[in-house]
mmCIF file of C-alpha atoms in Angstrom:
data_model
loop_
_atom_site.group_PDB
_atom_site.id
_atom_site.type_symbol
_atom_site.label_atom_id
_atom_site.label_comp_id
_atom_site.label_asym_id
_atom_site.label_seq_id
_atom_site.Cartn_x
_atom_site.Cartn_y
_atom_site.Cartn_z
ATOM 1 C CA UNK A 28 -19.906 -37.831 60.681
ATOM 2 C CA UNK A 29 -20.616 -37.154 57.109
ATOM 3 C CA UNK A 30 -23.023 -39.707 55.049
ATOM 4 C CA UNK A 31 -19.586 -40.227 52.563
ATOM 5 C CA UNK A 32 -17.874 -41.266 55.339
ATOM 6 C CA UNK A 33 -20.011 -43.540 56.937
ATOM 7 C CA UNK A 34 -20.126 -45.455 53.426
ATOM 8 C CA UNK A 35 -18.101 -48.602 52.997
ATOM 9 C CA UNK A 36 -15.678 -48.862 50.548
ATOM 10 C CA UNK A 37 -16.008 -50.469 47.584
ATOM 11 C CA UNK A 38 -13.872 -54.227 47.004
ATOM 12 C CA UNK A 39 -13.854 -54.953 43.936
ATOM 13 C CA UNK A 40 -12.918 -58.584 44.537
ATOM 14 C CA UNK A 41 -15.897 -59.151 46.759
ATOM 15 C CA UNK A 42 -18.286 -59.037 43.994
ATOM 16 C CA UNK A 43 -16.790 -61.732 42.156
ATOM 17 C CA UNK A 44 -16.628 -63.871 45.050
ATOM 18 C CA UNK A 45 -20.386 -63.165 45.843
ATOM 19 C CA UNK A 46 -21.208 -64.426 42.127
ATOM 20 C CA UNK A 47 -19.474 -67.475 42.552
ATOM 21 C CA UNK A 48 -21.144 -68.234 45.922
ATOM 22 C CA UNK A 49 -24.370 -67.401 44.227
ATOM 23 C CA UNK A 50 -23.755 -70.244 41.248
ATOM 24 C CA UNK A 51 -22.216 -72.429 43.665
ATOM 25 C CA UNK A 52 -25.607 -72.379 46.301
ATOM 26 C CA UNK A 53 -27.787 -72.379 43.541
ATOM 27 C CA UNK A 54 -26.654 -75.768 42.149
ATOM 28 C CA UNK A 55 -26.249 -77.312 45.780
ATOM 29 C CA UNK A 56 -29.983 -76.029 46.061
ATOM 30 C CA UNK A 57 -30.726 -78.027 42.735
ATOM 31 C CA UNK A 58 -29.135 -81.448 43.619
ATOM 32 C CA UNK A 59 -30.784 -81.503 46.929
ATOM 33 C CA UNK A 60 -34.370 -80.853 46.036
ATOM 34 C CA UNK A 61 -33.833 -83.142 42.630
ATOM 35 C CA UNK A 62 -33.050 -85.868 45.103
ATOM 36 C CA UNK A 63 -35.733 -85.562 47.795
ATOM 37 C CA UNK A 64 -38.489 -87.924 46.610
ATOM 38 C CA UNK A 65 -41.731 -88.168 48.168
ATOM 39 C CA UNK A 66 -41.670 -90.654 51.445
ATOM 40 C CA UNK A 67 -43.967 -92.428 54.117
ATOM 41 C CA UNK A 68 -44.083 -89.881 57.561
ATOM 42 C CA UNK A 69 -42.736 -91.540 60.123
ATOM 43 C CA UNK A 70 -42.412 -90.191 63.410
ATOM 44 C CA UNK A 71 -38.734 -88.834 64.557
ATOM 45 C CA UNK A 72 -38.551 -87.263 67.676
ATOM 46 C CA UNK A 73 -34.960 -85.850 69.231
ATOM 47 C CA UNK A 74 -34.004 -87.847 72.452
ATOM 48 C CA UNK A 75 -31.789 -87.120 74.897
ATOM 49 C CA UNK A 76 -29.152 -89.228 73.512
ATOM 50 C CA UNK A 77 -29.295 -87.331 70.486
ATOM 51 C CA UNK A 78 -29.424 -83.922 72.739
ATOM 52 C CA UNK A 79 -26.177 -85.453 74.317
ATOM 53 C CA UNK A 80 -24.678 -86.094 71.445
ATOM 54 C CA UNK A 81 -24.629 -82.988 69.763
ATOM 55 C CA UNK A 82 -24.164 -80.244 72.711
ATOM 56 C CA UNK A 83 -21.549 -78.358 73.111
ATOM 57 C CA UNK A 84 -19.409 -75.580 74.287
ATOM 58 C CA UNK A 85 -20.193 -75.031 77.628
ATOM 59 C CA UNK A 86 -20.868 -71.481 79.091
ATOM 60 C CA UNK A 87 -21.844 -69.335 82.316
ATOM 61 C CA UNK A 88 -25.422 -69.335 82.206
ATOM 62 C CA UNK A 89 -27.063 -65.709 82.350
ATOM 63 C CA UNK A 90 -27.202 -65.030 86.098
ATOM 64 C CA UNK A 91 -23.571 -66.386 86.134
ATOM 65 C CA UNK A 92 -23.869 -68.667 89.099
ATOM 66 C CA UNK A 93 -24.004 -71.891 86.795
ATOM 67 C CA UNK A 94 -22.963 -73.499 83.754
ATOM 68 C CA UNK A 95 -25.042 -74.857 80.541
ATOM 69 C CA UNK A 96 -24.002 -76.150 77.310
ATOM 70 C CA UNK A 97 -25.508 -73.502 74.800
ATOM 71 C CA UNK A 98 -24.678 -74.834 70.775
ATOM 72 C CA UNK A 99 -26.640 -77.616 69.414
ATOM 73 C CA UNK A 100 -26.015 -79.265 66.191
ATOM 74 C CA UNK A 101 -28.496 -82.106 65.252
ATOM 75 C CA UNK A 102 -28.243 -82.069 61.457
ATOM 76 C CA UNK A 103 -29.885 -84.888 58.985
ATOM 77 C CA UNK A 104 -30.960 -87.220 61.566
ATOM 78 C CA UNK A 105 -34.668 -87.091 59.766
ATOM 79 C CA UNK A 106 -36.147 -85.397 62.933
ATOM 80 C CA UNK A 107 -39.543 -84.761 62.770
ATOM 81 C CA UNK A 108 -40.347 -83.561 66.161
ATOM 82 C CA UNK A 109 -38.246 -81.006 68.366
ATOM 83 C CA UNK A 110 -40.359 -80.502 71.648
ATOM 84 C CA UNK A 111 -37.649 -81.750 73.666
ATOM 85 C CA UNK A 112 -35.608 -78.153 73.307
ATOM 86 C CA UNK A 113 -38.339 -76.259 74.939
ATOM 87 C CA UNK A 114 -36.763 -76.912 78.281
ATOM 88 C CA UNK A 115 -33.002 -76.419 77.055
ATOM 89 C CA UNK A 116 -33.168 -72.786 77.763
ATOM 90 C CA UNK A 117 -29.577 -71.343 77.662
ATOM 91 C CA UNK A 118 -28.828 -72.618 73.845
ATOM 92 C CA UNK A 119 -27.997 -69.925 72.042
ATOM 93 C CA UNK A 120 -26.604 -71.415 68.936
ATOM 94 C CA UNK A 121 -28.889 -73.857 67.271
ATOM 95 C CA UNK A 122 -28.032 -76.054 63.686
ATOM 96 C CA UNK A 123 -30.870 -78.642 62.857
ATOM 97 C CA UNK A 124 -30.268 -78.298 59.121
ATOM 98 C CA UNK A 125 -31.418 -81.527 56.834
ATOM 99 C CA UNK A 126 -34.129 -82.652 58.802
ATOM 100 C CA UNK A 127 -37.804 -82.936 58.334
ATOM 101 C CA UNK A 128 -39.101 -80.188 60.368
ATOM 102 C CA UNK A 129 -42.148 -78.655 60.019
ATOM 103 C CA UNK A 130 -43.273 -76.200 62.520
ATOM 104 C CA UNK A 131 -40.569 -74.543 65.218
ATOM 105 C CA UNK A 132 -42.754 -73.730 68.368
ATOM 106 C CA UNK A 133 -40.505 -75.653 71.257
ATOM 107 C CA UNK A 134 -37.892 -73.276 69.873
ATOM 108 C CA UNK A 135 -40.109 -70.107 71.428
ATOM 109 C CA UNK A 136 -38.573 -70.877 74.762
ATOM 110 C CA UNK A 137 -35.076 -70.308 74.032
ATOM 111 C CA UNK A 138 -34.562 -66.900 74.689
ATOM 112 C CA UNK A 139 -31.045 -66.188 74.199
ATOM 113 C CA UNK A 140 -31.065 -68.022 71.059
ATOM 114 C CA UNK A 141 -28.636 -66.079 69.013
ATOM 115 C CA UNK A 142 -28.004 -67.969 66.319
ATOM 116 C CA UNK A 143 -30.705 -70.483 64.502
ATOM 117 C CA UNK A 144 -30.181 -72.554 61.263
ATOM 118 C CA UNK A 145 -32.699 -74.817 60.075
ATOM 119 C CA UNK A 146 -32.187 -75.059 56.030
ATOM 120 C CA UNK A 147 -33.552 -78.126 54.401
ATOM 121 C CA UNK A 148 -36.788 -79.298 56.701
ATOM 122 C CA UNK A 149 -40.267 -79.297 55.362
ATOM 123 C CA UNK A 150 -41.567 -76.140 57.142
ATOM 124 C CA UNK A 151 -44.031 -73.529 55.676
ATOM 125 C CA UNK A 152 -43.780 -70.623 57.930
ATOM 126 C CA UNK A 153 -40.473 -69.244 59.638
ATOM 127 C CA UNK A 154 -43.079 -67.524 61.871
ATOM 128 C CA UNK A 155 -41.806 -67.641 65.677
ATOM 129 C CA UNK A 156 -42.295 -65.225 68.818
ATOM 130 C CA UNK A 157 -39.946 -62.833 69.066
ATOM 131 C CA UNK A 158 -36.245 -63.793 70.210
ATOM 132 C CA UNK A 159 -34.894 -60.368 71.989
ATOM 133 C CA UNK A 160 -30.936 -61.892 71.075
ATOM 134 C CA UNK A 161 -31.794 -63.563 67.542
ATOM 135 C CA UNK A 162 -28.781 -62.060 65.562
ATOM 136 C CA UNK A 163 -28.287 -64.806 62.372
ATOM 137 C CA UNK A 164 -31.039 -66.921 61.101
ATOM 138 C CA UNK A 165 -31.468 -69.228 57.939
ATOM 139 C CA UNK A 166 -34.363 -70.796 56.272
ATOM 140 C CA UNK A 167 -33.092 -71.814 53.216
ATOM 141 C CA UNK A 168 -34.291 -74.742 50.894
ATOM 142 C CA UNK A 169 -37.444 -75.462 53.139
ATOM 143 C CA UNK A 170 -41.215 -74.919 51.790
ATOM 144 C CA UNK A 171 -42.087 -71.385 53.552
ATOM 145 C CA UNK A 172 -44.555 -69.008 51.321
ATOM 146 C CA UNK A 173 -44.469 -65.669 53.480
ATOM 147 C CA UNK A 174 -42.974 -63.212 55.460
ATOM 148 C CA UNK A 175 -45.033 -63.346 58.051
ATOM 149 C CA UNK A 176 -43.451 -63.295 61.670
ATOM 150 C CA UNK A 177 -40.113 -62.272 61.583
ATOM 151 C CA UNK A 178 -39.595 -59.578 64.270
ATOM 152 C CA UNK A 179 -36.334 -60.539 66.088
ATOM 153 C CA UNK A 180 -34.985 -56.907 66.806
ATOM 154 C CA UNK A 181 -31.536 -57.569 66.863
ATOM 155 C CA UNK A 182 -31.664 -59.725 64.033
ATOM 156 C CA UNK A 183 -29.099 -58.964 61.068
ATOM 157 C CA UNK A 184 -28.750 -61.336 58.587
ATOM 158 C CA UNK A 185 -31.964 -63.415 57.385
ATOM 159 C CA UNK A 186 -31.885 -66.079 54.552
ATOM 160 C CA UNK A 187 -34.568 -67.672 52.895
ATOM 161 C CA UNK A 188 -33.433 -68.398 49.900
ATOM 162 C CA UNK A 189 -35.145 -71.905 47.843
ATOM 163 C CA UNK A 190 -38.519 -71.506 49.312
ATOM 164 C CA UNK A 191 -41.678 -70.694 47.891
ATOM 165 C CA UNK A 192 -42.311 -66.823 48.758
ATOM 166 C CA UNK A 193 -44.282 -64.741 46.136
ATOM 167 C CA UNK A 194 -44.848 -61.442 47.644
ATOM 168 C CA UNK A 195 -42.867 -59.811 51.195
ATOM 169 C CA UNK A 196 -44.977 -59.113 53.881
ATOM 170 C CA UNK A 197 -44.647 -57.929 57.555
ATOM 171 C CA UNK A 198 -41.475 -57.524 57.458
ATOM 172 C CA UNK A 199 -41.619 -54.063 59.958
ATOM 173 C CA UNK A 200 -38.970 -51.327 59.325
ATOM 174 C CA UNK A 201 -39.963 -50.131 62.975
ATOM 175 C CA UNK A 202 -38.928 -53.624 64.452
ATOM 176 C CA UNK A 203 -35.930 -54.822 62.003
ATOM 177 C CA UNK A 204 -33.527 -51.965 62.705
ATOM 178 C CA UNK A 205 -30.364 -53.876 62.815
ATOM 179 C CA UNK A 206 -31.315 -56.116 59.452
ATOM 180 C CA UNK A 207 -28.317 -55.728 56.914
ATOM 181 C CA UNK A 208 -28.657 -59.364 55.353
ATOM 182 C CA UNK A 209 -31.655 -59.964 53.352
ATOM 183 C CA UNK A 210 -31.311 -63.051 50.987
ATOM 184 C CA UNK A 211 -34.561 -64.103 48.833
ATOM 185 C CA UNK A 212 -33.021 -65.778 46.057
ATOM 186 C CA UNK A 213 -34.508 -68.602 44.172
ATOM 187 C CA UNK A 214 -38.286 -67.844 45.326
ATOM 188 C CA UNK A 215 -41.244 -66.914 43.719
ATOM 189 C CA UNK A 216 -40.966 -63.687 43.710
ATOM 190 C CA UNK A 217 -43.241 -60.969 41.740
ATOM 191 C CA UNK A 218 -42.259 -57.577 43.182
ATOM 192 C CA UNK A 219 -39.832 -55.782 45.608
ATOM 193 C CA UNK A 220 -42.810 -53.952 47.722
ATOM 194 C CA UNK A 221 -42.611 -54.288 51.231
ATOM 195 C CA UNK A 222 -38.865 -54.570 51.526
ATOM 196 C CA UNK A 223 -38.540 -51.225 52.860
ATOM 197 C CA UNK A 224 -35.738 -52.063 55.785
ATOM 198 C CA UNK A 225 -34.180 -48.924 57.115
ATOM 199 C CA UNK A 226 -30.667 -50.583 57.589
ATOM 200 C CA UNK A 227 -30.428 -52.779 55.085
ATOM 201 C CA UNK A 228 -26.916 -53.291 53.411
ATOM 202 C CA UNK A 229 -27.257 -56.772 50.929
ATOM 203 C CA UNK A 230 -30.292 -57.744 49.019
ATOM 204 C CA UNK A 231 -30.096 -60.240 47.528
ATOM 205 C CA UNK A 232 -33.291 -61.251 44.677
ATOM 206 C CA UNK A 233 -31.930 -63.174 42.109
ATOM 207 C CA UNK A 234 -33.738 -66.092 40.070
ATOM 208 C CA UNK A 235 -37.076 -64.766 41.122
ATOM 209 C CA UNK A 236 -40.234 -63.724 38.584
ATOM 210 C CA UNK A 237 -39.149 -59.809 38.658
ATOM 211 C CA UNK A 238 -40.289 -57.484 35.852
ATOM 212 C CA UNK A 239 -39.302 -54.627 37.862
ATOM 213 C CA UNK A 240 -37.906 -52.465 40.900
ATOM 214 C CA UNK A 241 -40.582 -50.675 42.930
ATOM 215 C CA UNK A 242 -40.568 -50.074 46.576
ATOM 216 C CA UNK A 243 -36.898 -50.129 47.263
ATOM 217 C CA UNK A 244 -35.908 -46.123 46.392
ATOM 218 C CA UNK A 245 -35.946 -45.747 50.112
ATOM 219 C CA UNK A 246 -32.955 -47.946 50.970
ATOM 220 C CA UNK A 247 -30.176 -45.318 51.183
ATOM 221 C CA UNK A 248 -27.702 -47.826 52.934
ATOM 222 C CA UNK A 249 -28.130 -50.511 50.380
ATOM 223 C CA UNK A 250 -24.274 -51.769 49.075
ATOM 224 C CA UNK A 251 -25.080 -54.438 46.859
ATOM 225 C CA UNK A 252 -28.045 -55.599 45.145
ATOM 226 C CA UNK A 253 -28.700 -58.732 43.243
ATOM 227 C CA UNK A 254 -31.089 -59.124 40.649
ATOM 228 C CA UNK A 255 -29.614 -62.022 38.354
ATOM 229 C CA UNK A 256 -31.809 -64.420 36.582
ATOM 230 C CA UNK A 257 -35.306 -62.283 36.393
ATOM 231 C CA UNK A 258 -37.669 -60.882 33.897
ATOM 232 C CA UNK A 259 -36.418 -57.328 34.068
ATOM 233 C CA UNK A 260 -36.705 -54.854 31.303
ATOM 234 C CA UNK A 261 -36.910 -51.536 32.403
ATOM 235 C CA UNK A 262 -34.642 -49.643 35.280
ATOM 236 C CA UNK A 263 -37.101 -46.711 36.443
ATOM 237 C CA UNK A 264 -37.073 -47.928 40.158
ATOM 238 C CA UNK A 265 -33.900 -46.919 40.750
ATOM 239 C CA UNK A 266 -32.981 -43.611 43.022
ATOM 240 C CA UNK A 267 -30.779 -41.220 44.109
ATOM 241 C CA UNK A 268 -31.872 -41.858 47.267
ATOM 242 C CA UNK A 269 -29.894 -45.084 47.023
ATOM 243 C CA UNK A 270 -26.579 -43.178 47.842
ATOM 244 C CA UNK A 271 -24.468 -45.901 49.107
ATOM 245 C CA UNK A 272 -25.485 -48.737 46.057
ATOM 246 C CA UNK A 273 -22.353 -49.952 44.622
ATOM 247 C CA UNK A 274 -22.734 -52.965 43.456
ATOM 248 C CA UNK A 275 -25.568 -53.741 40.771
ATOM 249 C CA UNK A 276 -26.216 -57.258 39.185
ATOM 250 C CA UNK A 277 -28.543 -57.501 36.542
ATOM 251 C CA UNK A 278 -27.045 -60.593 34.512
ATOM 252 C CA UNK A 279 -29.643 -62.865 32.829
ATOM 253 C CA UNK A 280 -32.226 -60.230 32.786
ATOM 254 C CA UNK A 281 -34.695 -58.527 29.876
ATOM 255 C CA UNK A 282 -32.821 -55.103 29.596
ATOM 256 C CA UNK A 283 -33.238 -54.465 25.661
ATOM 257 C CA UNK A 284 -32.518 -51.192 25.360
ATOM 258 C CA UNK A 285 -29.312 -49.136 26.329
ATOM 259 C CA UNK A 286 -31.335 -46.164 27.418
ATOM 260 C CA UNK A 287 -32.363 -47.432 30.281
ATOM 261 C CA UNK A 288 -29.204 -47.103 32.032
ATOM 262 C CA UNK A 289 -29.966 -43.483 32.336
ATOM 263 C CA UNK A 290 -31.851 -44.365 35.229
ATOM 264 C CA UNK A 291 -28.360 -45.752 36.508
ATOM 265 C CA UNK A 292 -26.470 -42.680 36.138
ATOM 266 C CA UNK A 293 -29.047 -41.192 40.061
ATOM 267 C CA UNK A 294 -26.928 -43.765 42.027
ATOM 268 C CA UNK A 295 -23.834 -41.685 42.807
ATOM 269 C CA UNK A 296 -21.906 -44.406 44.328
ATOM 270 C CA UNK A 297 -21.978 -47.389 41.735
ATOM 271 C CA UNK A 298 -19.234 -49.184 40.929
ATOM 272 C CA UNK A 299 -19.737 -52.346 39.648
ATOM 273 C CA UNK A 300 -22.453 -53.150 37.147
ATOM 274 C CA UNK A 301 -22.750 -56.726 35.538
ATOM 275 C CA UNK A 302 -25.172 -56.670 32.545
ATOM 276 C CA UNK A 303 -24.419 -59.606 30.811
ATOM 277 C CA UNK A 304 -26.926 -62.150 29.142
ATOM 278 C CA UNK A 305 -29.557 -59.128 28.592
ATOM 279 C CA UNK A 306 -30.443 -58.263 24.989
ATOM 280 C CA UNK A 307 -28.652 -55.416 25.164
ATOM 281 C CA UNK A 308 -25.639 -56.230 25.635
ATOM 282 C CA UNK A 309 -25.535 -57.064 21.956
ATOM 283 C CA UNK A 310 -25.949 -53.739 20.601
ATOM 284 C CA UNK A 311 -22.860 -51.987 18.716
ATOM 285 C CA UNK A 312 -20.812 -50.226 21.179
ATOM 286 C CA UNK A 313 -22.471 -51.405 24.269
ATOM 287 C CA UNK A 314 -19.417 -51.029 26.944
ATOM 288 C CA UNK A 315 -18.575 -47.766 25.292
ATOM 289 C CA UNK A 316 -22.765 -46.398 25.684
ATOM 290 C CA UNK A 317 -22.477 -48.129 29.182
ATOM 291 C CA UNK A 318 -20.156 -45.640 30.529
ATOM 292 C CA UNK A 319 -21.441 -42.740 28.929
ATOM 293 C CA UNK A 320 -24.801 -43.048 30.566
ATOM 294 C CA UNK A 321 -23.041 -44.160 33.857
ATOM 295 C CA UNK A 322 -19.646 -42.222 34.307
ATOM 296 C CA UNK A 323 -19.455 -43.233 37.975
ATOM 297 C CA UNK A 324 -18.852 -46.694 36.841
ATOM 298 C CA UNK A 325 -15.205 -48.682 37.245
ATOM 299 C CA UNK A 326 -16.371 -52.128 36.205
ATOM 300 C CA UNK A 327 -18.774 -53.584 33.538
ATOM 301 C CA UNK A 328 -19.496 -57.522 33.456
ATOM 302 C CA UNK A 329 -16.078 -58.979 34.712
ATOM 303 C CA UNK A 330 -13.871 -55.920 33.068
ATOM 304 C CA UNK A 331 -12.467 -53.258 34.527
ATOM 305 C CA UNK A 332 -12.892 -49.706 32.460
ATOM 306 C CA UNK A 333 -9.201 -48.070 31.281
ATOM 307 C CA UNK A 334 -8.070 -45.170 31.133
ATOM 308 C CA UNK A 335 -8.628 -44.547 27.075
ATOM 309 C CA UNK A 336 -12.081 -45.761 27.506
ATOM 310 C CA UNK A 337 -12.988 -43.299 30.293
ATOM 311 C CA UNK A 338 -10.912 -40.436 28.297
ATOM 312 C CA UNK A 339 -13.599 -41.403 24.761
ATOM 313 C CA UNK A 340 -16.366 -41.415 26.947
ATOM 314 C CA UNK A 341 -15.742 -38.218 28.159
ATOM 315 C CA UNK A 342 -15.319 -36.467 24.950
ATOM 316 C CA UNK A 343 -18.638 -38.037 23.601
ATOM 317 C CA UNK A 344 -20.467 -37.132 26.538
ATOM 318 C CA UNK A 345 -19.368 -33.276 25.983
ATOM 319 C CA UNK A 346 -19.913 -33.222 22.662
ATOM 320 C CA UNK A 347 -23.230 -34.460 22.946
ATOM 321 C CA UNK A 348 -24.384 -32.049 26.275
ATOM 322 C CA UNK A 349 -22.917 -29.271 23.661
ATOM 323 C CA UNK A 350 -25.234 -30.264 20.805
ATOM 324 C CA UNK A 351 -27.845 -30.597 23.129
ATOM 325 C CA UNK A 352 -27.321 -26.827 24.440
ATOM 326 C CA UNK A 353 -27.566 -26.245 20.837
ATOM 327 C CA UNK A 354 -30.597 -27.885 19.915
ATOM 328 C CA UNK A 355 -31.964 -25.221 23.047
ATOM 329 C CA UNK A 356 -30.466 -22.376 21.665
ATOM 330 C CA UNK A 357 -32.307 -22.876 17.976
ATOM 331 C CA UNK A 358 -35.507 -23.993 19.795
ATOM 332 C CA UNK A 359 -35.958 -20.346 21.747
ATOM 333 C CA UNK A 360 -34.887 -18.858 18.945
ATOM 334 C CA UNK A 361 -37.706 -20.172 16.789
ATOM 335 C CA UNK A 362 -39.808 -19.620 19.748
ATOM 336 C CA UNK A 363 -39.072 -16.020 20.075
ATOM 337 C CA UNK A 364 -39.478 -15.382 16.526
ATOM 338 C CA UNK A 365 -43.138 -16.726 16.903
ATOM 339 C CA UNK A 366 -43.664 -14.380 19.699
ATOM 340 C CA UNK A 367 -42.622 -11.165 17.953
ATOM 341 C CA UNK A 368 -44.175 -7.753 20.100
ATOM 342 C CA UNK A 369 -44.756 -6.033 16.413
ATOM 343 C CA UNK A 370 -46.861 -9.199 15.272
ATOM 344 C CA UNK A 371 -49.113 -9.389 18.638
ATOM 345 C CA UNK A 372 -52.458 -7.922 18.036
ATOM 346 C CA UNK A 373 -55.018 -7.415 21.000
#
């Protein structure tokens, strides 16, 4: 199989509906931390009436000679202690969202956990031994400031957006093979080193402290990236390495000048590129200048490019490649006359 064709198609749709989700979850993220106030600790374990009340869906255990339930939902109860699960082996699909977590050892037991949410606690690590089944797990909205831990190797999708990261670290390439999912939004981010995940599909880094890309050139199965809501103001970390990029947001960002999209033109399969709220989106003839740089490109912002435009960008970009041949031409002609055999003395 060719690399084209093991490339997904781009959906133009599914962009839109990925910006709305992102404004949507960033405000939900607002109103919940703007509410929590600070509060007396008092001591919440789980029981097994709570246990009881939220299993479910029972199952053949793994040796198939028995049956356990294996979901748990237990969120925003204001649990403060989860040492009970440590003997409830066969869950595999875990909820405990909206608590007041802050550590997740008695979870180390379980296993065949394969799916783990616990947005909204209090907890400062998502550090936990490795789960050989892990597939889907979320941190969001908690207080975690690293990386550190994560090594789940059938783990795909990973959010910890709302927390308090500033730099990635330990995140190994070698052990997060099947990682497509990688969503760091609304952290404290300062660079994209160490995200170099060979598998990786959606990245998503927007309303972090970014100045610029570095570390990601790498990344050749990358789809979409989102940058939204940074400090950006130069695109020289792009690469076209990054074959199968298609879908580029860069909205709210510091992009002043319209040459940098140059840098733009090396990934051969973008599509979609959403530039609004930068500086430069105010310059004379910026959609126009957009797709000259990028001709690649179907979509700019929330507009599609027609026909006419893509005809005129054309004809400007031949014109200028011809004056540009030109400019060549004169230059090695001055040169040569410089360089005249008759005037060379030795």
């Amino acid at each position: 199989m060719s690399d084209d064709e093991d490339l997904e198609e781009y959906d133009p749709d599914q962009d839109v509906a990925e910006e709305e989700k992102e404004n949507r979850e960033a405000e939900e993220g607002e109103e919940k931390e703007g509410g929590e106030e600070a509060e007396e600790f008092i001591p919440n374990p789980i029981t097994e009436d709570t246990m009881k009340e939220g299993l479910s869906l029972l199952c053949k255990t793994g040796n198939g000679l028995s049956h356990a339930y294996v979901k748990l939902e237990a969120k925003d109860r204001e649990l403060t202690d989860i040492s009970l699960l440590s003997s409830y082996i066969h869950l595999r699909y875990v909820d405990l969202s909206g608590n007041r977590l802050t550590e997740l050892s008695p979870l180390n037991n379980l296993t065949h956990l394969l799916w783990l949410k616990v947005d909204y606690n209090r907890l400062q690590s998502a550090q936990m031994s490795e789960l050989p089944y892990l597939q889907i797990a979320s941190f969001a909205y908690n207080q975690i400031t690293d990386t550190e831990g994560i090594n789940h190797p059938r783990l795909g999708s990973l959010d910890l957006k709302g927390n308090n990261i500033k730099k990635v670290t330990g995140l190994d390439p070698k052990k997060l093979v099947n990682l497509h999912t990688l969503e760091l939004r609304g952290n404290q981010l300062e660079s994209t080193l160490g995200i170099e995940l060979p598998k990786l599909k959606n990245l998503f880094l927007a309303q972090n402290q970014l100045k610029k890309i570095e570390g990601i050139e790498g990344l050749t199965y990358l789809t979409t990236l989102h940058l939204r809501d940074n400090q950006i103001s130069v695109l020289s970390g792009f690469s076209s390495e990054m074959k199968s990029l298609q879908y580029l947001n860069l909205r709210g960002n510091l992009v002043g000048n319209l040459g940098e999209l140059i840098y733009l033109k090396e990934l051969p399969r973008l599509r979609a590129l959403i530039l609004l709220e930068n500086p430069c989106t105010d310059e004379t003839d910026y959609r126009q200048e957009a797709l000259i740089q990028i001709p690649q490109l179907e979509r700019l912002d929330k507009e599609f490019y027609e026909e006419e435009e893509r005809a005129e960008a054309d004809e400007i970009r031949q014109r200028l490649k011809e004056e540009q041949e030109q400019d060549t031409e004169q230059e090695l002609d001055q040169f040569g006359d410089k360089e005249d055999p008759e005037e060379i003395v030795l």
